[in-house]
Coordinates of C-alpha atoms and ligand atoms in Angstrom, one line a residue:
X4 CA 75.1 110.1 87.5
X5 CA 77.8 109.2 90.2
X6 CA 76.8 105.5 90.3
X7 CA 77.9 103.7 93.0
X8 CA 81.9 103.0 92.5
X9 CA 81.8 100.5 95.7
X10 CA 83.0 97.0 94.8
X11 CA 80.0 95.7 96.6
X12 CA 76.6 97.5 96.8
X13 CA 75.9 99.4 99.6
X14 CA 72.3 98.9 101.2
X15 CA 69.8 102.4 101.0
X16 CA 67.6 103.3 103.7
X17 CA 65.0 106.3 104.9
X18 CA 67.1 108.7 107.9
X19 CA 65.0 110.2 110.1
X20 CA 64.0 113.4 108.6
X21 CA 62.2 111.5 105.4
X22 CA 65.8 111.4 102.8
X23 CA 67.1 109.0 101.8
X24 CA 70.6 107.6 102.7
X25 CA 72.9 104.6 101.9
X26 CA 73.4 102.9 104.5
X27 CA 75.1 99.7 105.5
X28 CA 77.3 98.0 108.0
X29 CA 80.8 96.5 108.0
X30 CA 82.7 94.7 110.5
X31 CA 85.5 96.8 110.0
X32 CA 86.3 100.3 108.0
X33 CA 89.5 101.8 106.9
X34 CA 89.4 105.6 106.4
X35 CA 92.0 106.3 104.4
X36 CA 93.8 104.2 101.2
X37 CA 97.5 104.5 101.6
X38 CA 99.5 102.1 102.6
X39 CA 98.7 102.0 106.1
X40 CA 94.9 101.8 104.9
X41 CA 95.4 99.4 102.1
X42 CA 97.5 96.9 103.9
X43 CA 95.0 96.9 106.7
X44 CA 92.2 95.9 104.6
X45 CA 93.5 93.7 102.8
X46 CA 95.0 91.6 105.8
X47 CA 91.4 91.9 107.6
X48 CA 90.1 90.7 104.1
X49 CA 92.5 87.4 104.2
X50 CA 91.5 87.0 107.8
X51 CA 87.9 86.9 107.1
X52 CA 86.4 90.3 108.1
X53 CA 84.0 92.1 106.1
X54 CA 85.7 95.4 105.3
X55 CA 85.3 98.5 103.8
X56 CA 87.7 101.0 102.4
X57 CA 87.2 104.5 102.4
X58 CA 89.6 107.3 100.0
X59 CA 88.7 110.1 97.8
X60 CA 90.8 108.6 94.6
X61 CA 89.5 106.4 92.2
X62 CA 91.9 103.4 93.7
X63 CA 93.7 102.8 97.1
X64 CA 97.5 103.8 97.8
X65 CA 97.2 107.3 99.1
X66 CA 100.3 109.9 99.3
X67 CA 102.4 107.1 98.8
X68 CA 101.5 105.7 94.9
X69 CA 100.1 109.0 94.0
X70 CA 102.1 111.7 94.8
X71 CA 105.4 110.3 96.8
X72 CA 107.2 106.9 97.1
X73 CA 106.4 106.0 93.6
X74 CA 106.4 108.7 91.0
X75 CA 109.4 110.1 93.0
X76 CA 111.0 106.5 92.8
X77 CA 110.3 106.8 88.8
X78 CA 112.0 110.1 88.3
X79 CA 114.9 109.1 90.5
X80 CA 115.3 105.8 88.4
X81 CA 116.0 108.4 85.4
X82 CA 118.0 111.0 87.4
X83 CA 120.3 107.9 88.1
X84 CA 120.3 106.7 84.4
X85 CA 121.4 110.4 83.3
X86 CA 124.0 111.3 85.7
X87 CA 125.7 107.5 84.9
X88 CA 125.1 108.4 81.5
X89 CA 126.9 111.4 81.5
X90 CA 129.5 109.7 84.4
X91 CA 129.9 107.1 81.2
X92 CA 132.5 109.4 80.0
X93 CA 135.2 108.6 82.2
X94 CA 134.1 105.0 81.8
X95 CA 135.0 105.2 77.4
X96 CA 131.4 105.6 76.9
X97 CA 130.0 108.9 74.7
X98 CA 126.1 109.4 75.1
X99 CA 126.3 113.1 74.2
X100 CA 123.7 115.2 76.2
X101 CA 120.5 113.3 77.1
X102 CA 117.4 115.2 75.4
X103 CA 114.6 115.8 77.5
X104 CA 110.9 114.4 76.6
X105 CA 109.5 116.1 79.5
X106 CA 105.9 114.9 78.4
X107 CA 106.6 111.4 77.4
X108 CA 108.8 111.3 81.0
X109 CA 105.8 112.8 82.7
X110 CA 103.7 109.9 80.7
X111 CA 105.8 107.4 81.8
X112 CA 105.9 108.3 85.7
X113 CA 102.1 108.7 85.5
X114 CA 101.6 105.0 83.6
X115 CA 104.0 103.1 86.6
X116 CA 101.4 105.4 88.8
X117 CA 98.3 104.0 87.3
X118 CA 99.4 100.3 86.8
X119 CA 100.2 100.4 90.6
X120 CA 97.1 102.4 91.8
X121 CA 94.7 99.6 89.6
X122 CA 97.0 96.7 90.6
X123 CA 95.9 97.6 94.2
X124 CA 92.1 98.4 92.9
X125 CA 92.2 95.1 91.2
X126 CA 93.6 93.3 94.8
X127 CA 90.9 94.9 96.7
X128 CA 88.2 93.5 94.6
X129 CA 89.5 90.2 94.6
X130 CA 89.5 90.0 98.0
X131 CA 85.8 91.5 98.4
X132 CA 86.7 94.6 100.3
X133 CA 84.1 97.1 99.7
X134 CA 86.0 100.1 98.3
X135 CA 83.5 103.5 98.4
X136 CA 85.3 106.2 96.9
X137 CA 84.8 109.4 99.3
X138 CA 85.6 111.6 102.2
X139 CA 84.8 110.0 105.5
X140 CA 83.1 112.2 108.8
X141 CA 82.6 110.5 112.1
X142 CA 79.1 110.1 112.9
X143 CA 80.5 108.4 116.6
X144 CA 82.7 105.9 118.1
X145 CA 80.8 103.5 115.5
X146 CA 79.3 105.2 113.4
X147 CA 80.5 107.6 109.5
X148 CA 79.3 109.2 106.9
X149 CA 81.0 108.7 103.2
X150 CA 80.3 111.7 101.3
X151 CA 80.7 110.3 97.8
X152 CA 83.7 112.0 95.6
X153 CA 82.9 110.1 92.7
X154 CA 79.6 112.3 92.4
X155 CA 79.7 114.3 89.2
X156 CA 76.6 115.7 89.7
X157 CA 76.5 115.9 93.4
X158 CA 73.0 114.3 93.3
X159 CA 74.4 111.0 95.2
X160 CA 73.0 110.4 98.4
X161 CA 76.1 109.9 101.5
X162 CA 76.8 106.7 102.4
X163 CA 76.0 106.1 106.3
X164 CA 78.1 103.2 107.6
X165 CA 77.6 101.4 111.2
X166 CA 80.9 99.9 112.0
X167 CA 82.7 97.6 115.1
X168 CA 85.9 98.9 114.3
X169 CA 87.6 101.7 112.2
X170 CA 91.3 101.9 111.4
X171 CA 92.1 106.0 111.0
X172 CA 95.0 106.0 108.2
X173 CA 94.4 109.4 106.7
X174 CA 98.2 110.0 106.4
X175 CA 99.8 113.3 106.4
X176 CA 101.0 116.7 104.4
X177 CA 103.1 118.8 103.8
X178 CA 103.7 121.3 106.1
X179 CA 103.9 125.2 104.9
X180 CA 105.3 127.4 107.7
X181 CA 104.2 130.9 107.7
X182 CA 107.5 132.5 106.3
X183 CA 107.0 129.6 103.4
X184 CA 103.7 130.0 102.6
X185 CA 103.0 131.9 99.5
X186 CA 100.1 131.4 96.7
X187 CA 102.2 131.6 93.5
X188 CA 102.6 128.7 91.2
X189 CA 106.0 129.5 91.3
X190 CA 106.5 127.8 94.8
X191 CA 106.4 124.4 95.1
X192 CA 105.4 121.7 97.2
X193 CA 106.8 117.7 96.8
X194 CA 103.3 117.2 94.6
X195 CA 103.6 120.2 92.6
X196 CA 107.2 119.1 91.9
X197 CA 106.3 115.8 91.3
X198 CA 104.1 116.8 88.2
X199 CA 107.1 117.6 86.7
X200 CA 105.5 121.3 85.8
X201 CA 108.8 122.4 84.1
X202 CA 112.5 122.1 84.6
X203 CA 113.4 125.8 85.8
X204 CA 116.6 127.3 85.3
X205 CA 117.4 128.1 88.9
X206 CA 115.4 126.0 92.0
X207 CA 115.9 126.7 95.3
X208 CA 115.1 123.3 97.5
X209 CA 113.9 124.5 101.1
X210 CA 114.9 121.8 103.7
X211 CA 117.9 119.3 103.5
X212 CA 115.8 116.3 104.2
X213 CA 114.6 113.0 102.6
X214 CA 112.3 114.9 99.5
X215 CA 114.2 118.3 99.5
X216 CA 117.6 115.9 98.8
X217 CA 115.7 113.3 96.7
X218 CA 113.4 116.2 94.2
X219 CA 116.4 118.1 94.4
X220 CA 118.6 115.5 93.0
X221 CA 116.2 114.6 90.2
X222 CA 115.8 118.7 89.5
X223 CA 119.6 118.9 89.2
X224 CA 119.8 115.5 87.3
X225 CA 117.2 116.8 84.9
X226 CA 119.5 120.4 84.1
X227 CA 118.5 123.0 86.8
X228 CA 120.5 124.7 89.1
X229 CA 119.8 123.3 92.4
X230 CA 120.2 125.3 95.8
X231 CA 119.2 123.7 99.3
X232 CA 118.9 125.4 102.1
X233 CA 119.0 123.6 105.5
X234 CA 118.4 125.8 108.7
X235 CA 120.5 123.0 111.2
X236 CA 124.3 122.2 110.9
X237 CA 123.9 119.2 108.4
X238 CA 121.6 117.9 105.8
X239 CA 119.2 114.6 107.0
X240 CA 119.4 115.7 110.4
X241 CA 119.3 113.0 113.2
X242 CA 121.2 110.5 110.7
X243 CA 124.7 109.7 111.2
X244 CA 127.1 112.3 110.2
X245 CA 129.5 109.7 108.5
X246 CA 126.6 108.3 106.2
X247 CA 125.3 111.7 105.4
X248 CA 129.2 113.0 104.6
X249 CA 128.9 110.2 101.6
X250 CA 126.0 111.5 99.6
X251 CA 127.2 115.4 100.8
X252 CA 130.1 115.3 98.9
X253 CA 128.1 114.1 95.3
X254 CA 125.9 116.6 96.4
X255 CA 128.5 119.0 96.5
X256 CA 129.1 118.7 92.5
X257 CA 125.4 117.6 91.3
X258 CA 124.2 121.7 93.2
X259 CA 124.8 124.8 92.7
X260 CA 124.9 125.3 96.3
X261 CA 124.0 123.8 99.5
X262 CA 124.0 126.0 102.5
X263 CA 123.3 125.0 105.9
X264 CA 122.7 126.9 109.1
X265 CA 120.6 129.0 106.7
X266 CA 116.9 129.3 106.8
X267 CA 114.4 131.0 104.6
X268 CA 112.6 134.2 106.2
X269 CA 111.0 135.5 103.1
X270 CA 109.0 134.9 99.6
X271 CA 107.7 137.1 96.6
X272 CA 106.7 136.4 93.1
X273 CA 108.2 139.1 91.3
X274 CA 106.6 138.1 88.3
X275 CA 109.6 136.6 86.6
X276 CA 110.8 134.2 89.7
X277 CA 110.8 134.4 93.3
X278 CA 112.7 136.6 95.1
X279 CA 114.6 135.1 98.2
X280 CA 115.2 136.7 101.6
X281 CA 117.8 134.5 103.7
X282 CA 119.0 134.0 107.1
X283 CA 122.1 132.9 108.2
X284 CA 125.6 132.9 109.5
X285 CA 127.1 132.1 106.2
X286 CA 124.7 134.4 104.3
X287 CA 127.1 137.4 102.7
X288 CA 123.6 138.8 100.9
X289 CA 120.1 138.3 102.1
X290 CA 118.7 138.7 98.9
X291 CA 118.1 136.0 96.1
X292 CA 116.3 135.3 92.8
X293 CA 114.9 131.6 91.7
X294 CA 112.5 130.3 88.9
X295 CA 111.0 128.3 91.3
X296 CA 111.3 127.4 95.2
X297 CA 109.9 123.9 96.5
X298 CA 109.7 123.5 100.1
X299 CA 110.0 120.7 101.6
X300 CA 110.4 121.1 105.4
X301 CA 108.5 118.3 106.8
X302 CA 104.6 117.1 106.7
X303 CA 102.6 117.2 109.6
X304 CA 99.4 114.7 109.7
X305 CA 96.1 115.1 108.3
X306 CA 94.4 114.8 112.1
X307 CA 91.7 116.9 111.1
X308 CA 88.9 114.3 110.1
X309 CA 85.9 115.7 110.6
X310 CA 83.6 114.6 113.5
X311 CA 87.1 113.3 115.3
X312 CA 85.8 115.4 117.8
X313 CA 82.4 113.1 118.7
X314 CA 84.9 110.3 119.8
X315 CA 87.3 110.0 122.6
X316 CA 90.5 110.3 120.1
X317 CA 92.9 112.1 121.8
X318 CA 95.9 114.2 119.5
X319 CA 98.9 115.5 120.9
X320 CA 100.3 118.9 120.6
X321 CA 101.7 118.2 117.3
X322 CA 98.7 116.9 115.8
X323 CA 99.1 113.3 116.1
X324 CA 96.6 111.0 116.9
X325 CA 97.4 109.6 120.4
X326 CA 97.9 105.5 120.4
X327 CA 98.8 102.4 122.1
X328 CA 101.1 99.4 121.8
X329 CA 98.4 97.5 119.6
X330 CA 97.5 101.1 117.5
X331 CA 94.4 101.3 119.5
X332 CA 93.0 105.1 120.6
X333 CA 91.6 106.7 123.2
X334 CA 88.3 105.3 121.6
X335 CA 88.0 101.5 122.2
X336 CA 86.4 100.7 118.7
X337 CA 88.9 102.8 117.2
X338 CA 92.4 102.4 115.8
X339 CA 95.0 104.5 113.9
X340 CA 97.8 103.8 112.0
X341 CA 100.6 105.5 110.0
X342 CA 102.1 109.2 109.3
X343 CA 98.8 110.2 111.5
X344 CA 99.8 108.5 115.0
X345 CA 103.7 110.2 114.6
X346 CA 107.3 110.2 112.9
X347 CA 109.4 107.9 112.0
X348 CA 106.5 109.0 108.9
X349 CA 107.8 106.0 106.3
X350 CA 105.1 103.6 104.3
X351 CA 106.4 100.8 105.8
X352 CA 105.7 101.4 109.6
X353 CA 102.5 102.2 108.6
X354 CA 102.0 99.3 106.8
X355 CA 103.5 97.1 109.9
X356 CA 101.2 99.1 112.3
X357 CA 98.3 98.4 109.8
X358 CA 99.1 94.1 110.6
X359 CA 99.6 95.2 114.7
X360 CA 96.1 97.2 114.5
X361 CA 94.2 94.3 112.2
X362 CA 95.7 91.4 114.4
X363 CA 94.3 93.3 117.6
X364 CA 90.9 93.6 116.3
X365 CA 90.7 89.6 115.5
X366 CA 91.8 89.1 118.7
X367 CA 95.7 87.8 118.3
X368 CA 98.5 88.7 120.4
X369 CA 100.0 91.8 118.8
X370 CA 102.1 94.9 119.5
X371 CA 104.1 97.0 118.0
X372 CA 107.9 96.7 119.4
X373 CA 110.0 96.8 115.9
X374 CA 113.8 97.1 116.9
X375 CA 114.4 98.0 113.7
X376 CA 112.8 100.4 111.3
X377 CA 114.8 101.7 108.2
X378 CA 115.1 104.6 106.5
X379 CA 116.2 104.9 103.2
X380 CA 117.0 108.0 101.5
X381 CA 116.6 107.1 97.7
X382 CA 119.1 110.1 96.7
X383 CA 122.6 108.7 94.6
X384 CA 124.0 107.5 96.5
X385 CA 121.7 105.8 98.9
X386 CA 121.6 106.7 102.5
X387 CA 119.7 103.9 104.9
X388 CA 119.7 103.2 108.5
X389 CA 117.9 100.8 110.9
X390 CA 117.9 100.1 114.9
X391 CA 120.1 102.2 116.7
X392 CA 122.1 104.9 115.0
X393 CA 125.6 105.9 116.6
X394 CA 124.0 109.5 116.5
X395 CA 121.0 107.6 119.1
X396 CA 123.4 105.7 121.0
X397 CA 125.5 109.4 121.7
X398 CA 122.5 110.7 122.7
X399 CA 121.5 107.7 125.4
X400 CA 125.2 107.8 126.7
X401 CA 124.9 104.3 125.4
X402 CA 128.6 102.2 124.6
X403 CA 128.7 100.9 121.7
X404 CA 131.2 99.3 118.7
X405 CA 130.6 100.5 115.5
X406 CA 132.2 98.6 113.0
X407 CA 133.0 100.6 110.0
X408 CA 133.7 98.9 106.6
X409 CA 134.8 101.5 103.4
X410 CA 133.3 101.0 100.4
X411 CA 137.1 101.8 98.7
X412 CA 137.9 98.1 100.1
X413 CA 134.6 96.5 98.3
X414 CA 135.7 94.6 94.8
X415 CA 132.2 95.2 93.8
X416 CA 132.2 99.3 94.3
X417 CA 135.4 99.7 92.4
X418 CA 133.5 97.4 89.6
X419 CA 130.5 99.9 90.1
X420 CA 132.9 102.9 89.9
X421 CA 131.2 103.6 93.6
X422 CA 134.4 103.0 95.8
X423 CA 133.1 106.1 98.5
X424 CA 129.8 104.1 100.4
X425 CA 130.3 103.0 103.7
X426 CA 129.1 99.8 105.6
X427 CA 129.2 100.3 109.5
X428 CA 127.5 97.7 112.4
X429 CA 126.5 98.9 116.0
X430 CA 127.6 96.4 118.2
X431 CA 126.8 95.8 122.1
X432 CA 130.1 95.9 123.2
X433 CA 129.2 93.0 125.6
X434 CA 127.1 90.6 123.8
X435 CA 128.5 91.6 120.5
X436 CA 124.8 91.4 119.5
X437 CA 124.1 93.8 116.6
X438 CA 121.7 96.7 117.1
X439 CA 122.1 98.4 114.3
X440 CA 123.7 99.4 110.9
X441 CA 124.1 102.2 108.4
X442 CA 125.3 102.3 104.7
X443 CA 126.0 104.7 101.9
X444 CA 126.2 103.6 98.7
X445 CA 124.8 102.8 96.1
X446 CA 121.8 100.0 96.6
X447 CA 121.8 100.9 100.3
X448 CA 118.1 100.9 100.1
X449 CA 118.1 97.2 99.6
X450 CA 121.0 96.0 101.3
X451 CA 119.8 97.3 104.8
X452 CA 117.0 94.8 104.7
X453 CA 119.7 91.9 106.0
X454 CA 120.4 94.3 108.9
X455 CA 116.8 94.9 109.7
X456 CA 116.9 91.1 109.8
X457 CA 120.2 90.6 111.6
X458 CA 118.9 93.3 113.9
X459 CA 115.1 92.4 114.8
X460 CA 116.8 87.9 114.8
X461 CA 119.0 89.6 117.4
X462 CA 121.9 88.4 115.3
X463 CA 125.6 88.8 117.0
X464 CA 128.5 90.2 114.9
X465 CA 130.0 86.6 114.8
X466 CA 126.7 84.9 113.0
X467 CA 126.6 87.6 110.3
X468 CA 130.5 87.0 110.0
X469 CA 129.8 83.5 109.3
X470 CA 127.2 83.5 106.9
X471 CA 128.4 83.1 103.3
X472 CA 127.8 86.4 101.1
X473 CA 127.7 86.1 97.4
X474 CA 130.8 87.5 95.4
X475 CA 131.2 89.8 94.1
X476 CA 128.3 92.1 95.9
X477 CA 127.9 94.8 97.4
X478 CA 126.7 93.0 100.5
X479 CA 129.4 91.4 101.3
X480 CA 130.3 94.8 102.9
X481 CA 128.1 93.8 105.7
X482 CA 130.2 90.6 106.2
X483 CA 133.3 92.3 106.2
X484 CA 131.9 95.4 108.4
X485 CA 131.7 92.4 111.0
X486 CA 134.9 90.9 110.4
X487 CA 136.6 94.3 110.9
X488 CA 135.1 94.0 114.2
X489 CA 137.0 91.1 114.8
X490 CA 140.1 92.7 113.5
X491 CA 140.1 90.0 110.9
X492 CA 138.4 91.8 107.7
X493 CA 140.4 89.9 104.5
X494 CA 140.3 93.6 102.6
X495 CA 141.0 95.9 105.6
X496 CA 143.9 95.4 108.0
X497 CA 142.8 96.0 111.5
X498 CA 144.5 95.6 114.5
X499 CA 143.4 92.6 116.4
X500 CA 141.5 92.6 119.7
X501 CA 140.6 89.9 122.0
X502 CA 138.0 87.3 121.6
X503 CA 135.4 87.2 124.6
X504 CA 136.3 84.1 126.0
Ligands
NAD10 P1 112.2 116.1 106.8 O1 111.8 116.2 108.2 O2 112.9 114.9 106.3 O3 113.2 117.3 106.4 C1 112.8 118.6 106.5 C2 114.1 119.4 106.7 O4 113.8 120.8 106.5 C3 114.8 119.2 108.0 O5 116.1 118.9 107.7 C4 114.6 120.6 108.7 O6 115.7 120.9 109.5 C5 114.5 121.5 107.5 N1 113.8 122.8 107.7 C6 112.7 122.9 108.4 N2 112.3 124.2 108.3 C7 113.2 124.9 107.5 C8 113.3 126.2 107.1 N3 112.4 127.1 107.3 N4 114.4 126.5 106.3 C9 115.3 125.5 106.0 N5 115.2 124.3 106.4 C10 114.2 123.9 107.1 O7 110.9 116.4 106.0 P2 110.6 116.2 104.4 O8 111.8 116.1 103.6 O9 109.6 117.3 104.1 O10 109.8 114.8 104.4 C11 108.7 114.6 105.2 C12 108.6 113.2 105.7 O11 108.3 112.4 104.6 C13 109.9 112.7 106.2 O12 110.0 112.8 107.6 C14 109.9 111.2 105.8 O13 109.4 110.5 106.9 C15 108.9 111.1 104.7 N6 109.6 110.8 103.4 C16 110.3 109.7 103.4 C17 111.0 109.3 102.2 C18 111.7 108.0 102.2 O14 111.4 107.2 102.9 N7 112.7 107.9 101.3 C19 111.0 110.2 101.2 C20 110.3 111.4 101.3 C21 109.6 111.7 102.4

């Protein structure tokens, strides 16, 4: 049984002590199919490498397609739908209560799932990249071992693979603190609640970041009563407070509760929930009961690949795998990209790492120096950021502008009932070059692609002023956030100031 699942066949040979072991050699291998590891192998592919892909599932896309961006994505999509259906009210529109098909929704999220996981399995094969399906050890600086997890039997021989280069993409997890961690399949983490187990009366969200405020909104979208618990001063710490305020205040009326400065010191299954101890300032009683608990308080990165330790890779004292400007380890032949070499932990600096690391190995002039990453938090209404942050710039004693446009002025919110987002640029006082920009609002997720543009083109206030934006849209906030920095916004009256001569 177990034959072999590789899109090309792998050669076999005799080891040493008489068994008998695949064996075969690539140019380059990628241990690990999200998509840091996908992208990476599929732009060595296009540039003419032979390459071989290494992950345990049956297709590449890792954490990302399989238990994060996408199914979460899906059931955010429907959250959306059912709080605008039930928002329709206000708008003249009756729905009635939505009924929940929890089985036919779980269907659904698991069909977008699969189409994307065999798009990707379909894109590798075109391209010829050898795809064993397995968990990769590190035999040396050039050398792994695939021990096969498509082995039903476990009679298949390990796949021994001589390489020049390897690109580590292994990703991360989530991370279960001590005070957090209890065996009971009444605690959650992001995959269990992705599986859409249940919908449980009562769910208490631990941590007020990107998935406790994305699974939480599709949990109290979908009928429970949603707690979060955040143990700083805000939720989405590190953002900017007047971005975060904006999806706060729906936050507000789609929870039960959110309570910050409050951290979670205890767990128990007490065979009918899970019983709550809290800590806090705020916290009149310690003691709580919820259905279920998911706790989402970070991921930390899966740096544990075994035989790591037979190479010069160096980790740091979180964990991460210690890199260069090109992606490049403390081992020459080896590279690593993604969650695993530190935060910001988003698919698509991995997958930009993944085209640094691959250019570097064919030789190219390549580093990583993005000024502008976003972040998107896909909650309702969006929260995204890119380049530098007013929050950053406070931090670096750094002057800057920020050039704040309100949603309540945008023709295209009021049509979208969404009148509360907020459009802001931060602006070099002195060039009036633009260095970053934040929104709230609905869409935010896509409309902060033009200022990851503006940004990284080094675009001033005055070229994105004078580039023609489509009416009505939401992203003609971003032109009028940079009119209002020349006191000349048509929808917001500013005072004017002086034109740099
Ligand atoms: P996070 O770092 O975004 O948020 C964790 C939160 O938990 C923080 O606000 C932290 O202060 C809080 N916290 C930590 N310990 C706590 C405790 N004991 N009690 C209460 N609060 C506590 O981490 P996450 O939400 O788990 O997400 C992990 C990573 O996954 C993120 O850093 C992000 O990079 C990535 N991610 C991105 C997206 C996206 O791009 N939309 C979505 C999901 C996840």
């Amino acid at each position: 049984m177990g034959g072999p699942e590789s899109r090309r066949d792998v050669g076999e040979s005799l080891n040493r002590d008489g068994t008998r072991n695949m064996t075969n050699s690539t140019q380059l291998a990628v241990i690990g199919g999200g998509p840091g590891g996908y992208a990476a192998a599929f732009l060595a592919a296009d540039l003419g490498m032979q390459v071989t892909l290494i992950d345990e599932a049956a297709d590449p896309g890792g954490v990302c397609l399989y238990r994060g961006c996408m199914p979460s994505k899906a059931l955010l999509h429907v959250a959306k739908v059912l709080t605008e259906a039930r928002e329709a009210r206000a708008w003249g529109v009756e729905f009635g209560e939505p009924a929940l098909d929890l089985d036919r929704l779980r269907t659904w999220k698991e069909g977008v799932v699969g189409r994307l996981t065999g798009g990707l399995g379909q894109l590798s094969t075109q391209r010829g990249v050898t795809y064993l399906r397995g968990r990769a050890e590190l035999l040396g600086p050039t050398s792994l071992r695939v021990t096969r997890s498509d082995d039903i039997d476990g009679d298949d021989e390990p796949v021994d693979l001589t390489f020049a280069h390897a690109i580590l993409s292994t990703g991360s997890r989530p991370a279960v603190p001590a005070a957090l961690s209890l065996d009971s399949e009444r605690v959650w983490d992001s995959t269990r609640a992705l599986d859409l187990p249940s919908v449980p009366g009562s769910l208490l969200v631990v941590g007020g970041g990107y998935i406790g405020l994305e699974l939480g909104s599709v949990y109290a979208a979908l009928g429970s009563a949603v707690t979060v618990v955040e143990m700083t001063s805000g939720l989405l710490p590190g953002a900017d407070r007047d971005l975060v305020s904006v999806v706060a205040r729906r936050l507000d009326s789609l929870c039960e509760a959110v309570r910050l400065e409050t951290t979670v010191v205890g767990l128990a299954d007490d065979g009918d929930g899970v019983r709550v101890t809290l800590e806090g300032a705020a916290i009149d009683h310690p003691e709580h009961h919820f259905d279920r608990v998911l706790v989402a308080v970070g991921r930390v990165p899966n740096s544990d690949i075994p035989g790591l330790e037979r190479t010069a890779v160096q980790r740091d004292a979180r964990g991460f795998v210690v890199v260069d400007g090109q992606r490049r380890t403390g081992e020459p032949s080896l590279f690593a990209v993604g969650d695993l070499v530190g935060e910001p932990m988003l698919a698509h600096k991995a997958r930009h790492e993944a085209r640094i690391a691959v250019e570097a190995i064919a030789g190219h002039k390549a580093g990583f120096e993005p000024r502008a990453i976003p972040a998107v938090v896909f909650t309702d209404p969006e929260v995204a950021w890119c380049g530098l942050t007013e929050t950053q710039a406070k931090a670096d004693g750094r002057s800057v502008q920020v050039a704040r446009f309100p949603w309540a002025a945008s023709g295209r919110a009021m049509t979208l009932d969404r009148p509360s987002g907020v459009t802001k640029l931060i602006i070099d006082p002195e060039s009036e070059q633009i260095l970053g920009v934040g929104i709230a609002g609905s869409g935010a997720g896509e409309l902060i692609a033009e200022g990851v543009v503006a940004t990284e083109m080094g675009a001033t206030a005055a070229d994105l002023r004078l580039c023609i934006h489509p009416h009505p849209t939401l992203s003609e906030t971003l032109m009028e956030s940079a009119e209002v920095f020349f006191g000349q916004s048509t929808h917001v009256y500013r005072p004017k100031r002086a034109r740099k001569a």
